[in-house]
Coordinates of C-alpha atoms in Angstrom, one line a residue:
X1 CA 3.2 -16.8 34.8
X2 CA 5.9 -14.1 35.0
X3 CA 7.4 -16.3 37.9
X4 CA 7.2 -19.6 35.2
X5 CA 8.5 -17.4 32.5
X6 CA 11.5 -16.4 34.7
X7 CA 12.3 -20.1 35.7
X8 CA 12.3 -21.1 31.7
X9 CA 14.5 -18.5 30.8
X10 CA 17.1 -19.6 33.2
X11 CA 17.0 -23.2 32.6
X12 CA 17.5 -22.2 28.8
X13 CA 20.3 -20.2 29.5
X14 CA 22.3 -22.5 31.5
X15 CA 21.3 -25.3 29.0
X16 CA 22.2 -23.6 26.3
X17 CA 25.4 -21.7 27.3
X18 CA 27.1 -25.2 27.9
X19 CA 30.6 -25.8 29.4
X20 CA 33.3 -23.3 28.6
X21 CA 30.8 -20.5 27.6
X22 CA 29.9 -17.7 29.4
X23 CA 26.2 -17.0 30.3
X24 CA 26.2 -13.4 29.0
X25 CA 27.4 -14.4 25.8
X26 CA 23.6 -16.0 25.2
X27 CA 20.9 -13.8 24.1
X28 CA 17.6 -15.2 23.7
X29 CA 13.7 -14.2 23.3
X30 CA 10.5 -15.7 21.9
X31 CA 6.7 -15.5 21.7
X32 CA 3.7 -17.5 21.9
X33 CA 0.5 -17.0 19.8
X34 CA -2.8 -18.7 19.7
X35 CA -5.4 -17.2 16.7
X36 CA -8.8 -18.6 16.6
X37 CA -11.0 -17.6 13.2
X38 CA -14.5 -18.0 11.3
X39 CA -15.7 -17.5 8.5
X40 CA -19.0 -16.2 7.1
X41 CA -19.4 -18.9 4.7
X42 CA -20.6 -21.8 6.8
X43 CA -18.5 -24.4 4.4
X44 CA -15.5 -22.8 6.0
X45 CA -14.6 -24.9 9.2
X46 CA -14.0 -22.9 12.0
X47 CA -10.3 -22.8 13.1
X48 CA -7.9 -22.6 16.0
X49 CA -4.0 -22.4 15.5
X50 CA -1.2 -21.6 17.5
X51 CA 2.7 -21.3 17.3
X52 CA 5.7 -20.8 19.4
X53 CA 8.7 -18.8 18.4
X54 CA 12.4 -18.8 20.0
X55 CA 15.4 -16.9 19.0
X56 CA 18.8 -17.3 19.9
X57 CA 21.9 -15.5 19.6
X58 CA 25.0 -16.7 21.0
X59 CA 28.3 -14.4 20.7
X60 CA 31.5 -15.7 19.5
X61 CA 33.7 -13.1 19.7
X62 CA 33.0 -10.7 17.0
X63 CA 30.7 -13.3 15.4
X64 CA 27.2 -14.1 16.2
X65 CA 25.4 -17.5 15.9
X66 CA 21.6 -16.8 15.3
X67 CA 19.0 -19.5 15.7
X68 CA 15.6 -19.5 15.0
X69 CA 13.0 -22.3 16.2
X70 CA 9.5 -22.4 15.5
X71 CA 6.7 -24.8 16.1
X72 CA 3.2 -24.8 14.8
X73 CA 0.1 -26.8 15.6
X74 CA -1.4 -28.6 12.6
X75 CA -3.9 -26.8 10.5
X76 CA -7.8 -27.8 10.6
X77 CA -8.5 -29.8 7.3
X78 CA -11.3 -27.5 5.4
X79 CA -10.4 -24.8 7.7
X80 CA -9.9 -20.9 7.4
X81 CA -6.2 -21.2 6.6
X82 CA -6.7 -23.9 4.2
X83 CA -9.3 -22.4 2.4
X84 CA -8.9 -18.9 2.5
X85 CA -5.0 -18.7 2.3
X86 CA -4.9 -15.1 2.5
X87 CA -6.5 -14.8 6.3
X88 CA -3.7 -16.1 8.5
X89 CA 0.2 -15.6 7.9
X90 CA 1.0 -17.4 11.1
X91 CA -0.5 -20.7 10.4
X92 CA 1.2 -23.8 8.8
X93 CA 4.8 -21.9 8.8
X94 CA 6.1 -25.4 10.5
X95 CA 4.6 -28.3 9.2
X96 CA 5.8 -31.5 7.6
X97 CA 5.1 -32.9 4.3
X98 CA 1.8 -34.1 5.4
X99 CA 0.6 -30.9 6.7
X100 CA 1.2 -31.6 10.2
X101 CA 2.5 -29.2 12.7
X102 CA 6.2 -29.8 14.2
X103 CA 9.1 -28.0 16.0
X104 CA 11.6 -27.1 13.5
X105 CA 15.1 -25.2 13.2
X106 CA 13.8 -22.5 10.6
X107 CA 17.0 -20.2 10.5
X108 CA 20.5 -20.9 11.7
X109 CA 22.9 -18.2 10.5
X110 CA 26.4 -16.5 11.1
X111 CA 26.5 -12.9 11.6
X112 CA 29.7 -11.4 10.7
X113 CA 30.5 -7.6 11.0
X114 CA 31.8 -5.9 7.8
X115 CA 32.1 -2.4 8.7
X116 CA 30.5 -0.1 11.1
X117 CA 26.8 -1.0 10.9
X118 CA 26.9 -3.3 7.8
X119 CA 26.6 -7.0 8.7
X120 CA 27.0 -10.2 6.4
X121 CA 24.9 -13.1 7.3
X122 CA 25.5 -17.0 6.1
X123 CA 23.5 -20.2 6.6
X124 CA 19.6 -21.0 6.6
X125 CA 17.8 -17.4 6.2
X126 CA 14.4 -15.8 5.9
X127 CA 14.6 -13.5 3.1
X128 CA 11.6 -11.4 4.1
X129 CA 13.9 -9.8 6.8
X130 CA 16.1 -8.3 4.5
X131 CA 14.0 -6.8 1.7
X132 CA 10.3 -6.1 2.6
X133 CA 10.6 -4.3 5.4
X134 CA 8.3 -2.2 7.1
X135 CA 7.9 -0.8 10.6
X136 CA 4.2 -1.6 11.2
X137 CA 3.5 -4.2 8.9
X138 CA 5.8 -7.5 9.5
X139 CA 4.8 -9.1 12.5
X140 CA 1.7 -11.3 12.3
X141 CA 2.0 -11.6 15.9
X142 CA 1.3 -8.2 17.2
X143 CA 0.0 -6.5 13.8
X144 CA -2.0 -7.6 10.6
X145 CA -2.8 -11.3 10.1
X146 CA -3.4 -11.1 6.4
X147 CA -0.6 -11.9 4.1
X148 CA -0.5 -9.1 1.7
X149 CA -0.5 -6.8 4.7
X150 CA 2.6 -8.8 6.4
X151 CA 4.6 -8.9 3.0
X152 CA 4.4 -8.2 -0.7
X153 CA 2.7 -11.2 -2.6
X154 CA 4.5 -10.2 -5.8
X155 CA 7.7 -11.2 -4.4
X156 CA 8.4 -14.7 -4.8
X157 CA 10.3 -15.3 -1.7
X158 CA 11.7 -18.7 -1.0
X159 CA 10.9 -20.3 2.4
X160 CA 13.9 -20.5 5.0
X161 CA 17.0 -21.1 2.4
X162 CA 20.7 -22.0 2.3
X163 CA 22.6 -18.9 1.4
X164 CA 23.7 -15.3 2.4
X165 CA 22.5 -11.9 3.2
X166 CA 24.0 -8.2 3.4
X167 CA 22.0 -5.8 5.6
X168 CA 22.9 -2.5 7.4
X169 CA 23.7 1.1 7.0
X170 CA 25.9 1.7 4.0
X171 CA 29.5 3.6 4.9
X172 CA 28.4 6.7 2.7
X173 CA 27.9 9.4 5.1
X174 CA 24.2 9.3 4.4
X175 CA 21.0 7.4 5.9
X176 CA 20.9 4.8 3.5
X177 CA 20.7 0.9 4.1
X178 CA 21.0 -2.1 2.0
X179 CA 19.3 -5.4 2.4
X180 CA 20.5 -7.9 -0.5
X181 CA 20.3 -11.5 -0.7
X182 CA 21.3 -14.7 -2.5
X183 CA 19.9 -17.6 -1.6
X184 CA 18.6 -21.1 -3.3
X185 CA 15.5 -20.7 -5.1
X186 CA 13.8 -23.7 -3.0
X187 CA 13.8 -23.4 0.7
X188 CA 12.4 -25.5 3.7
X189 CA 8.9 -25.8 2.6
X190 CA 9.5 -25.4 -1.0
X191 CA 10.5 -28.9 -1.4
X192 CA 8.2 -31.8 -1.8
X193 CA 9.3 -33.7 1.3
X194 CA 10.0 -30.5 3.5
X195 CA 13.0 -31.9 4.5
X196 CA 16.6 -30.4 5.3
X197 CA 18.3 -32.8 2.6
X198 CA 16.3 -31.5 -0.2
X199 CA 17.2 -27.9 1.2
X200 CA 20.9 -28.8 1.1
X201 CA 20.5 -30.1 -2.3
X202 CA 21.4 -27.3 -4.4
X203 CA 22.1 -28.8 -7.5
X204 CA 18.7 -30.5 -7.8
X205 CA 16.8 -30.4 -10.9
X206 CA 14.5 -27.3 -11.2
X207 CA 16.4 -25.4 -8.7
X208 CA 17.9 -21.9 -9.1
X209 CA 18.9 -18.8 -7.2
X210 CA 16.9 -16.1 -5.4
X211 CA 18.5 -12.6 -5.9
X212 CA 17.3 -9.6 -4.1
X213 CA 18.2 -6.0 -3.4
X214 CA 16.6 -3.2 -1.5
X215 CA 17.8 0.4 -0.9
X216 CA 16.2 2.1 1.6
X217 CA 16.5 5.5 3.0
X218 CA 15.6 6.0 6.5
X219 CA 14.9 9.1 8.4
X220 CA 13.1 9.6 11.9
X221 CA 9.9 10.2 10.6
X222 CA 9.9 8.6 7.0
X223 CA 11.1 5.6 5.4
X224 CA 11.5 5.0 1.5
X225 CA 13.0 2.0 0.0
X226 CA 13.0 0.7 -3.8
X227 CA 14.4 -2.8 -4.7
X228 CA 14.4 -5.9 -7.3
X229 CA 14.4 -9.5 -7.4
X230 CA 14.6 -12.5 -9.7
X231 CA 14.1 -16.2 -9.0
X232 CA 15.9 -18.3 -11.7
X233 CA 14.3 -21.6 -11.2
X234 CA 12.3 -23.1 -14.1
X235 CA 8.9 -21.7 -14.0
X236 CA 6.3 -23.1 -16.4
X237 CA 4.7 -20.5 -18.6
X238 CA 0.9 -19.7 -17.7
X239 CA 0.1 -19.3 -21.1
X240 CA 0.2 -23.2 -21.2
X241 CA 2.7 -23.1 -24.2
X242 CA 5.1 -25.6 -22.5
X243 CA 8.1 -23.3 -22.1
X244 CA 9.6 -22.1 -19.1
X245 CA 11.0 -18.7 -17.9
X246 CA 12.6 -16.9 -14.8
X247 CA 10.4 -14.9 -12.4
X248 CA 11.4 -11.6 -11.4
X249 CA 9.8 -8.2 -10.3
X250 CA 10.3 -4.7 -8.6
X251 CA 8.8 -3.5 -5.2
X252 CA 8.4 -0.5 -3.1
X253 CA 7.9 0.0 0.5
X254 CA 7.2 3.8 1.7
X255 CA 6.8 4.7 5.6
X256 CA 5.5 7.6 7.8
X257 CA 5.3 8.2 11.2
X258 CA 4.5 10.9 13.6
X259 CA 3.9 10.6 17.2
X260 CA 0.8 8.1 17.7
X261 CA 0.2 7.6 13.9
X262 CA 2.1 5.6 11.2
X263 CA 1.3 4.8 7.7
X264 CA 3.0 2.3 5.3
X265 CA 2.6 1.8 1.7
X266 CA 3.7 -1.1 -0.5
X267 CA 3.8 -1.9 -4.6
X268 CA 5.2 -4.4 -6.6
X269 CA 5.0 -5.8 -10.0
X270 CA 6.2 -9.3 -11.4
X271 CA 6.1 -11.0 -14.9
X272 CA 2.6 -12.2 -15.2
X273 CA 3.8 -14.6 -17.5
X274 CA 4.7 -17.0 -14.9
X275 CA 3.5 -15.3 -11.7
X276 CA -0.4 -15.3 -11.1
X277 CA 0.1 -12.1 -9.1
X278 CA 1.4 -9.5 -11.6
X279 CA 0.9 -6.5 -9.4
X280 CA -0.2 -5.2 -5.8
X281 CA -0.8 -2.4 -4.0
X282 CA -1.5 -1.9 -0.5
X283 CA -1.6 0.8 2.4
X284 CA -1.6 0.0 6.0
X285 CA -2.2 2.7 9.2
X286 CA -1.4 2.1 12.9
X287 CA -2.5 4.1 15.7
X288 CA -0.6 3.5 18.9
X289 CA -1.6 4.8 22.3
X290 CA 1.1 2.4 24.1
X291 CA 0.4 -0.1 24.5
X292 CA -2.6 -0.3 22.8
X293 CA -2.9 -0.4 19.2
X294 CA -5.8 0.2 16.5
X295 CA -4.7 -0.8 12.7
X296 CA -6.3 -0.5 9.2
X297 CA -5.5 -1.9 6.1
X298 CA -6.6 -2.5 2.5
X299 CA -5.0 -4.0 -0.4
X300 CA -5.0 -5.3 -4.1
X301 CA -3.4 -8.2 -6.0
X302 CA -3.8 -8.3 -9.4
X303 CA -4.3 -11.5 -11.6
X304 CA -1.9 -12.1 -14.4
X305 CA -3.4 -11.3 -18.1
X306 CA -2.1 -14.9 -19.3
X307 CA -4.7 -16.6 -16.8
X308 CA -8.1 -15.7 -18.2
X309 CA -10.9 -15.9 -15.9
X310 CA -9.0 -15.1 -12.5
X311 CA -10.5 -11.8 -11.0
X312 CA -8.3 -9.6 -8.8
X313 CA -8.3 -9.9 -5.0
X314 CA -9.2 -7.1 -2.9
X315 CA -8.5 -7.4 0.7
X316 CA -9.1 -5.3 3.9
X317 CA -8.3 -5.6 7.9
X318 CA -9.1 -3.9 10.8
X319 CA -7.5 -4.8 14.1
X320 CA -7.5 -3.3 17.6
X321 CA -5.3 -4.7 20.5
X322 CA -5.0 -4.4 24.0
X323 CA -2.5 -5.5 26.7
X324 CA -3.8 -7.7 29.2
X325 CA -0.9 -7.9 31.5
X326 CA 3.0 -7.3 30.7
X327 CA 3.9 -8.5 27.6
X328 CA 0.4 -10.2 26.7
X329 CA -1.8 -9.0 24.4
X330 CA -5.7 -9.8 23.0
X331 CA -6.5 -8.8 19.7
X332 CA -9.5 -8.7 17.8
X333 CA -9.5 -8.5 14.1
X334 CA -12.2 -8.3 11.0
X335 CA -11.1 -9.1 7.5
X336 CA -13.0 -8.8 4.5
X337 CA -11.8 -10.6 0.9
X338 CA -12.9 -10.3 -2.4
X339 CA -12.1 -13.4 -5.2
X340 CA -9.8 -15.3 -2.5
X341 CA -7.3 -17.0 -4.1
X342 CA -8.3 -15.0 -7.5
X343 CA -11.2 -17.3 -8.2
X344 CA -11.1 -20.1 -5.0
X345 CA -10.9 -22.6 -8.1
X346 CA -11.8 -25.9 -6.5
X347 CA -12.6 -24.8 -3.0
X348 CA -16.1 -23.9 -2.0
X349 CA -15.7 -20.4 -0.9
X350 CA -18.2 -17.7 -1.6
X351 CA -16.8 -14.8 -3.7
X352 CA -16.9 -12.5 -0.8
X353 CA -15.8 -13.9 2.5
X354 CA -15.7 -12.1 6.0
X355 CA -13.1 -13.7 8.6
X356 CA -13.4 -12.8 12.1
X357 CA -10.7 -13.7 14.6
X358 CA -9.0 -13.1 17.8
X359 CA -5.4 -13.5 19.1
X360 CA -3.9 -14.1 22.1
X361 CA -0.3 -13.4 22.0
X362 CA 2.7 -13.3 24.8
X363 CA 6.4 -11.9 24.2
X364 CA 9.2 -12.9 26.5

C-alpha cells in the first residue's frame, strides 16, 4: 500500500501542477474511511458506507487556491445513517438529489493573507471550520462519529456555501483568534436539487445569509471560545401560526489538555420558535497514547418548547482507536441514543437504541 500511495501522490502532483506551474507550489493530502454500523433495533438495517477526502493547496504567489474534493458511497435505504441520523457524521455528505453517493467539489476558495496570521477566504466554504472549533471533536474520520460530538447541533450551519470568511490571530498582542463567516444561507445540500446552479443563485426566493463570529482565547493548555450566529432565511414558526422568523443563536467551546489527556465542552442555544434544537450541552474526553486513542462523550439536545410531545435527545459514545500500520487506523465504537430524532416520528426506532460500529481509515 505505501508504494501505491506514493505512486498516486506523484501522478496527481504531475497532473495538477500543469504547464508553467512549479511542482513545489502544490500541496495535497487526503484520506479514505469506511464505517460499518449495526443497531440494537432489528428493524434498522446494518450498514457499510465509505468516503474519500482530497485536499489541494495551490500556491499562486501570496495567494493560495484551496480545493476540497469528496466522495461518498450511497447510504443504505432503511440503514443506520438514514433512520438514526445522529449516529454517523461521515455518511451522506456527498450525495445527489436522489440521495445517491457521488464525487463532488465541496470547497474551492481563495486564501488571501491580511496581516501576520490573519487570512481572508472567498469562494465555496464550509462554515464549521471557522466557528465551532474543537481540538478533539471535529474530525469524524479519526475521533467521534456521533453528529453532536463533531459540531454543535444548535448552530444552523449551511452546507458548503458561497461567501467569505476571516480567520486567524488578531494583531492585538494577545493570544486571541477570530473566526467569522458571511455566507449564503443555503449551501450545496440545502438546495432541493443539490446542484451548483442553485448554489450560485443567491437571489432565489426564501434565501438569506448566514453570519457567524467566534472569538477564541488560545493558550498551550487551554482554549475558550464564544460566538454567535444568525441565519436570515425565512423559517416557518414551529407553533404553526403561519409566520416566519430568522434563526439565531449563541455558542461556546471550552477545551483543556495536559499530557495524554484532553477535554472539550460545548454549549449552545437557539431561538426555539423556529429551531427544533433549542439548546445543547456536551462533553468529550480523549486519552491519547500515540498513536492509539480512547474517547468518551456524552451530550443532551433540548427540544423546542413550541413542539409539544417531543423529548430531549441524550447521546453517549465510546471509541477505541488503534494504529494498524503507519497512517492506517482501526476504530471500534459504541453509541447509546435515547429519543433519536427527538421522537422518531414516522420512523420505527426503539426509544433507546444502541449502535455498534467499526471504522477503518487511512490518511495520506
